[in-house]
Short mmCIF file of C-alpha atoms in Angstrom, two decimals:
data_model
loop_
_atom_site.label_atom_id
_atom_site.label_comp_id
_atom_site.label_asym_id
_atom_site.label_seq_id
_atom_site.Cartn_x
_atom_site.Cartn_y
_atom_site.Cartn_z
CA UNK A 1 -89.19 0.81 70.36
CA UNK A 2 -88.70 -0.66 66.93
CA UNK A 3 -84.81 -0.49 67.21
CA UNK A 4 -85.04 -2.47 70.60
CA UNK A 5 -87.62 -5.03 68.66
CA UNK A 6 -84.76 -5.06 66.26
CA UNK A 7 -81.78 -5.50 68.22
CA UNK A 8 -83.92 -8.85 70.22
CA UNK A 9 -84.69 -10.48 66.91
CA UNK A 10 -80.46 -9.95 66.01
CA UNK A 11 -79.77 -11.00 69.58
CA UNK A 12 -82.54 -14.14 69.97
CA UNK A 13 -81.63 -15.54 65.99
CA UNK A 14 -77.69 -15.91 67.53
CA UNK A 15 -78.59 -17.67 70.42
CA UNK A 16 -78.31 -21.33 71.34
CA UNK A 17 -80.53 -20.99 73.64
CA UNK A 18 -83.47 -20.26 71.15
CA UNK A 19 -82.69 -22.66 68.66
CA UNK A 20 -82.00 -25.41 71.67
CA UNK A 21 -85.84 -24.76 73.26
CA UNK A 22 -88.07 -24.71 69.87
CA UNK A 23 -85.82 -27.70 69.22
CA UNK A 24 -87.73 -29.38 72.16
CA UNK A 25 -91.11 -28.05 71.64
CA UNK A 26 -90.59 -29.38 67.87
CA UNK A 27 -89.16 -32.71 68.64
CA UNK A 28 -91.78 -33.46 71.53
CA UNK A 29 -95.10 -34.24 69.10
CA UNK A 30 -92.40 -36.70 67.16
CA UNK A 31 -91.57 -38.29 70.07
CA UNK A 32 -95.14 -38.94 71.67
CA UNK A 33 -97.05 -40.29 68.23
CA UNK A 34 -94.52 -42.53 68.27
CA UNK A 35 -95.28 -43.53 71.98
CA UNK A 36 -98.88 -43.72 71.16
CA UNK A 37 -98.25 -46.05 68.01
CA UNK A 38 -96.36 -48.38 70.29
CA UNK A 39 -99.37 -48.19 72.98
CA UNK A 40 -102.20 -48.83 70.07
CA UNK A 41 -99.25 -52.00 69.05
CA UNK A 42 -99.81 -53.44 72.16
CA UNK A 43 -103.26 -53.37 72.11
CA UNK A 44 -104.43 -50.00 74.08
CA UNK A 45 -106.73 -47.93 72.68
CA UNK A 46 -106.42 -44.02 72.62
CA UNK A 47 -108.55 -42.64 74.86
CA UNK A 48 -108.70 -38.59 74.38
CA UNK A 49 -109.72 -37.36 77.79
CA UNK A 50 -107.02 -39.09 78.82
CA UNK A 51 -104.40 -39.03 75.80
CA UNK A 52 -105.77 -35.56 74.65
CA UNK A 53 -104.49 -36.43 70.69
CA UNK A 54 -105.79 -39.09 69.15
CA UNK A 55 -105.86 -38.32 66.07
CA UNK A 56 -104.93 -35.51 63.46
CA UNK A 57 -107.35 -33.42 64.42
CA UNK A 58 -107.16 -33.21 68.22
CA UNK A 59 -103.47 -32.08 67.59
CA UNK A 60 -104.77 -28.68 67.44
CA UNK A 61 -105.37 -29.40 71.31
CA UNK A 62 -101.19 -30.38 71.48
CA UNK A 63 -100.77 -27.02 73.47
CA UNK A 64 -102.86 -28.92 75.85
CA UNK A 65 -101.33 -31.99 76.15
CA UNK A 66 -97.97 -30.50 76.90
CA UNK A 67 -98.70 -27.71 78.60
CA UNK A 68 -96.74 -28.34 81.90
CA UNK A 69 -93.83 -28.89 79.27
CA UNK A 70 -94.41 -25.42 77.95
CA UNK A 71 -94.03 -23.80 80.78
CA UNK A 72 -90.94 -25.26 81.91
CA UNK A 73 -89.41 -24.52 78.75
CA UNK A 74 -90.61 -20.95 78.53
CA UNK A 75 -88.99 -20.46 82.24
CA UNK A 76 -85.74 -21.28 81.65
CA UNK A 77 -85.53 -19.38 78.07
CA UNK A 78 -87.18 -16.24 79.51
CA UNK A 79 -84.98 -16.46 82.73
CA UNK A 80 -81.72 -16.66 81.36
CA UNK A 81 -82.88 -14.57 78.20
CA UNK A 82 -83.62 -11.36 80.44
CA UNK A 83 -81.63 -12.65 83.66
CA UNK A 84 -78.28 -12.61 81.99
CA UNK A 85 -78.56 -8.75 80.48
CA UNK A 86 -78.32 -7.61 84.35
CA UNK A 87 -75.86 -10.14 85.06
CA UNK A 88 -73.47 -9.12 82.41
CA UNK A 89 -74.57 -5.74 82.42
CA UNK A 90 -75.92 -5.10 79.04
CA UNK A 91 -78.70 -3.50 79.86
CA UNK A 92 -76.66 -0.99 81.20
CA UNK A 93 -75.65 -0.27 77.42
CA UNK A 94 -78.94 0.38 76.27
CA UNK A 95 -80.48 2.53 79.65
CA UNK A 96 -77.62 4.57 78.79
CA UNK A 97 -78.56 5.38 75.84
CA UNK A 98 -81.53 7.26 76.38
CA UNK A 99 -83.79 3.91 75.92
CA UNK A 100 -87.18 4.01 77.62
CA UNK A 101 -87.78 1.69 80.22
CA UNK A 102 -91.14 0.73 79.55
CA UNK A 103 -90.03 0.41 75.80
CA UNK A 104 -87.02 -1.75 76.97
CA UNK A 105 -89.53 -3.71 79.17
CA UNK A 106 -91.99 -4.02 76.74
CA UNK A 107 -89.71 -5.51 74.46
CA UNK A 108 -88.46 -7.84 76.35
CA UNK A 109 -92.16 -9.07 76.72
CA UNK A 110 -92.69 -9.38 73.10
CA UNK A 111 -89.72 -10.57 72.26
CA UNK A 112 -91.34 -13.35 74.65
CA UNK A 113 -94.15 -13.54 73.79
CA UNK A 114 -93.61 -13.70 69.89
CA UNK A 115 -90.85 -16.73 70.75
CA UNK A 116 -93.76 -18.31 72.61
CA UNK A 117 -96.06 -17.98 69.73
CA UNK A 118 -93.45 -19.62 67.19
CA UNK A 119 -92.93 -22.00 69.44
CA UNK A 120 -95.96 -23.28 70.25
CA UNK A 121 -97.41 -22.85 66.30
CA UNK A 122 -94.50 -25.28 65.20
CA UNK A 123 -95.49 -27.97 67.76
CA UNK A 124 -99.33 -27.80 67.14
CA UNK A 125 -98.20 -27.88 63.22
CA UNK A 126 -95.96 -30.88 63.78
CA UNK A 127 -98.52 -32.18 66.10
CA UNK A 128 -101.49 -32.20 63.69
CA UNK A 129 -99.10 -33.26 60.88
CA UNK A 130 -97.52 -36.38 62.54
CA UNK A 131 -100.71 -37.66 63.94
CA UNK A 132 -102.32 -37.61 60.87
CA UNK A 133 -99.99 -39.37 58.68
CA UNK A 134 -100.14 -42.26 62.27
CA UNK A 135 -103.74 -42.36 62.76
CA UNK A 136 -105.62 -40.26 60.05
CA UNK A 137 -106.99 -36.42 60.52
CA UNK A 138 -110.48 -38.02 62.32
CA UNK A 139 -112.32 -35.40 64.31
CA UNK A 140 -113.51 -34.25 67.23
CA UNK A 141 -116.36 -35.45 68.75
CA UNK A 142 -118.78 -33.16 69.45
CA UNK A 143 -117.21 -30.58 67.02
CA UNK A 144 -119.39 -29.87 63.70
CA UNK A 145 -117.57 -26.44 62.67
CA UNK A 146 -113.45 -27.65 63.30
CA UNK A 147 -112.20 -24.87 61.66
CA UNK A 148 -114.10 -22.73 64.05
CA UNK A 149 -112.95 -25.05 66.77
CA UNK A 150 -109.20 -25.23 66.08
CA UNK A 151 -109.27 -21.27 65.74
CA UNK A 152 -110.55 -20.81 68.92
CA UNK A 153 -108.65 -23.66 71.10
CA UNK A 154 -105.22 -22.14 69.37
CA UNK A 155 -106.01 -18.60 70.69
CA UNK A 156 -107.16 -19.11 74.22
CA UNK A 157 -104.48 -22.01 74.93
CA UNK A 158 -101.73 -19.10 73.52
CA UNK A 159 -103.36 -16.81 75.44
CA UNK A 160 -103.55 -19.24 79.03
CA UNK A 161 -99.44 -19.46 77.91
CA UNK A 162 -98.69 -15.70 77.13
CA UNK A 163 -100.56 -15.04 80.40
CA UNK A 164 -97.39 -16.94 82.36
CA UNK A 165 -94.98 -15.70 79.95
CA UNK A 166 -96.15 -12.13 81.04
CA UNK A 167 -95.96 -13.68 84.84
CA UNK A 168 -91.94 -15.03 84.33
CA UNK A 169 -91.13 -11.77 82.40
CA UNK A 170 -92.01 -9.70 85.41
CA UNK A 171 -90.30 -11.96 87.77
CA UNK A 172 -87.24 -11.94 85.73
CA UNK A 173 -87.68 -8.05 86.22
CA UNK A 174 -87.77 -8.36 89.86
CA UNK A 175 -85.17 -10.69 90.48
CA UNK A 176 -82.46 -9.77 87.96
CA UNK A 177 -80.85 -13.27 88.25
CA UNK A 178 -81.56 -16.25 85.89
CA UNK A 179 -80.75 -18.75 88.92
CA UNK A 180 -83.73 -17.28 91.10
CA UNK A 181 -85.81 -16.51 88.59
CA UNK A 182 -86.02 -19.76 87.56
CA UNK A 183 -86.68 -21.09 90.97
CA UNK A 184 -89.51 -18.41 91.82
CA UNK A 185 -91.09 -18.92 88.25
CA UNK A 186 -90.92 -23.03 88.75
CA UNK A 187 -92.69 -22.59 92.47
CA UNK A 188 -95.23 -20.29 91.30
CA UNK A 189 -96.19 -22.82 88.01
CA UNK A 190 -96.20 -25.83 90.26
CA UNK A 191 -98.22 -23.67 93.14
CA UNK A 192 -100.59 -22.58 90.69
CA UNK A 193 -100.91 -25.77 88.83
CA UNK A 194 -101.27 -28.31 91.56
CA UNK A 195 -103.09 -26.60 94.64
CA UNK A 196 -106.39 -25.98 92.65
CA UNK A 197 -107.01 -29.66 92.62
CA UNK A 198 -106.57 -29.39 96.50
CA UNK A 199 -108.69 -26.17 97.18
CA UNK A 200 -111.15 -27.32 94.22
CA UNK A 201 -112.64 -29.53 97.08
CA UNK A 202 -113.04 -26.62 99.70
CA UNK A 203 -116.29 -24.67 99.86
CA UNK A 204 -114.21 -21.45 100.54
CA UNK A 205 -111.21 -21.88 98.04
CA UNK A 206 -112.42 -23.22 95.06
CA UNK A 207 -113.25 -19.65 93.12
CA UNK A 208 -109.85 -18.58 93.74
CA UNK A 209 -108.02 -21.26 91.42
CA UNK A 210 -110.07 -20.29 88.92
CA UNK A 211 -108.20 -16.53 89.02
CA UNK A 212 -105.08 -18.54 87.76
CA UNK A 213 -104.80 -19.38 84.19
CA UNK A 214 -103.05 -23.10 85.06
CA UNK A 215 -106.43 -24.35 86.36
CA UNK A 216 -107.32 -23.90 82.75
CA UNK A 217 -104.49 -24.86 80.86
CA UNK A 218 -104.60 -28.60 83.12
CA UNK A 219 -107.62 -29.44 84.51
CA UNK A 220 -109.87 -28.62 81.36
CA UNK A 221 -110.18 -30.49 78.32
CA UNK A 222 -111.58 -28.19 75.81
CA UNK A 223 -113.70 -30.68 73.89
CA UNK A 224 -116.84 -30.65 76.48
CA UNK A 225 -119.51 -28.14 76.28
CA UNK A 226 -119.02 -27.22 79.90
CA UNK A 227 -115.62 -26.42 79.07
CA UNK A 228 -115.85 -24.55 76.00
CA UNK A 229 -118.51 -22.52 77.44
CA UNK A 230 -115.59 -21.39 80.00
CA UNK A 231 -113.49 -19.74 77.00
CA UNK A 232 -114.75 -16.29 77.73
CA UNK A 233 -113.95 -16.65 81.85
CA UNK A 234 -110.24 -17.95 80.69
CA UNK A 235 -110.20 -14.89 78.27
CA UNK A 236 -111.06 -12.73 81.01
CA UNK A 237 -108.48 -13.82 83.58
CA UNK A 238 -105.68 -14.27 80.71
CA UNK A 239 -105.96 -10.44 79.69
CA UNK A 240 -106.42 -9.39 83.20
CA UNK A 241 -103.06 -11.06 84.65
CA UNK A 242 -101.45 -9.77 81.31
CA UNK A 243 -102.38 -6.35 82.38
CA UNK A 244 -101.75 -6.41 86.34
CA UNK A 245 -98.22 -8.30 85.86
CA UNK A 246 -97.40 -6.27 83.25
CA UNK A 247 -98.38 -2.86 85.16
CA UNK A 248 -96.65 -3.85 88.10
CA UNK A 249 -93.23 -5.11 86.65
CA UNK A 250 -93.03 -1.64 84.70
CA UNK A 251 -93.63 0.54 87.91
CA UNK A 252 -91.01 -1.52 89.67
CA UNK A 253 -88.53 -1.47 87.02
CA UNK A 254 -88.96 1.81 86.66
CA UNK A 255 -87.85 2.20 90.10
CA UNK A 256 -85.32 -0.01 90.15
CA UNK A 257 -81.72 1.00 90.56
CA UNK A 258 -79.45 -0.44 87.58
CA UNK A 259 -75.93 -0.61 89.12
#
């Protein structure tokens, strides 16, 4: 298990593709305190339901603000990170050499996961950083313990993000092509992201968006007390479609024939 931990960090560090996507997550905070110092120039004032950061200290929420971003990022790293070791037939090379494959499955999900985790920490960093040197550290409204607060917004928005990461690592699994994983993982993130506001308004519907973690991650604001009393619930269904995605791309895999 270690070795294949190993051989991912050697094989992730010499590829463009990694350095190419944190590049984006790390340039994005630049890139939109600058936008909001040329919208407070013209005379707009930040508004943070709306603009979610405002200030230095609701950067920790930058996860948040670009989480739609995120996602499309994590897709197309995670589908041509696992898609292209069937395609070129490297994973051959390790199932042949006696290498678990729930180890080699579970690794690939780490690898993931811990690549999310950097990626996201350097944003919110950057995030936090740049808007307070712009518009001053501030606060939260509402907030009276922030380090409390920015502990516990980091964690559950990682978690809301591993939960997907654990959703495109099983469909990369399934599909064993970058190309259609990347088109299954975009229609399930837009499905699962956009039709909540639709069945939101149904009397029937409405409980069921809240079984996918994108209802969280874009239609709360996490600075409310009706929303922060929904951490636990988002906990809940994070760790639960960790588990069941997980579970089910192992069994699959483990039945799948590698040609």
């Amino acid at each position: 298990m270690f070795n294949l931990l190993a051989a991912e960090k050697i094989k992730m560090y010499r590829s463009k593709k990694l350095w190419i996507a944190l590049a984006i997550l790390f340039i994005l905070p630049i890139i939109q305190v600058i936008n909001s110092q040329l919208t407070v120039h013209h005379g707009t004032e930040l508004v943070q339901m709306i603009d979610t950061v405002i200030n230095g200290a609701t950067g920790i929420l930058m996860m948040k603000k670009n989480g739609l971003t995120i996602l499309l990022v994590l897709i197309v790293f995670i589908s041509l990170f696992i898609g292209e070791e069937f395609q070129n037939g490297t994973i051959r090379n390790a199932l042949s050499l006696g290498r678990s494959r729930v180890h080699y499955y579970i690794s690939k999900f780490l690898a993931a996961a811990i690549f999310a985790f950097i990626g996201v920490l350097g944003m919110t960093v950057i995030g936090i950083a740049s808007y307070t040197v712009v518009f001053g550290f501030g606060e939260v409204d509402g907030i009276t313990n922030y380090i409390h607060y920015a502990i516990q917004s980091f964690s559950v928005l990682y978690l809301l993000i591993l939960a997907n990461v654990s959703i495109y690592v099983m469909i990369s699994f399934l599909t064993k092509n970058s190309s259609i994983t990347i088109v299954w993982c975009f229609l399930y993130t837009i499905a699962t992201g956009f039709l909540p506001e639709i069945f939101q308004h149904t009397e029937n519907f409405g409980y069921v968006t809240f079984w996918f973690t994108e209802t969280f991650l874009f239609y709360f604001y996490f600075v409310s007390p009706a929303d922060i009393a929904e951490i636990p619930r988002m906990i809940v269904v994070s760790i639960i479609t960790i588990v069941l995605s997980s579970g089910l791309g192992i069994l699959l895999f483990k039945r799948t024939d590698i040609k």
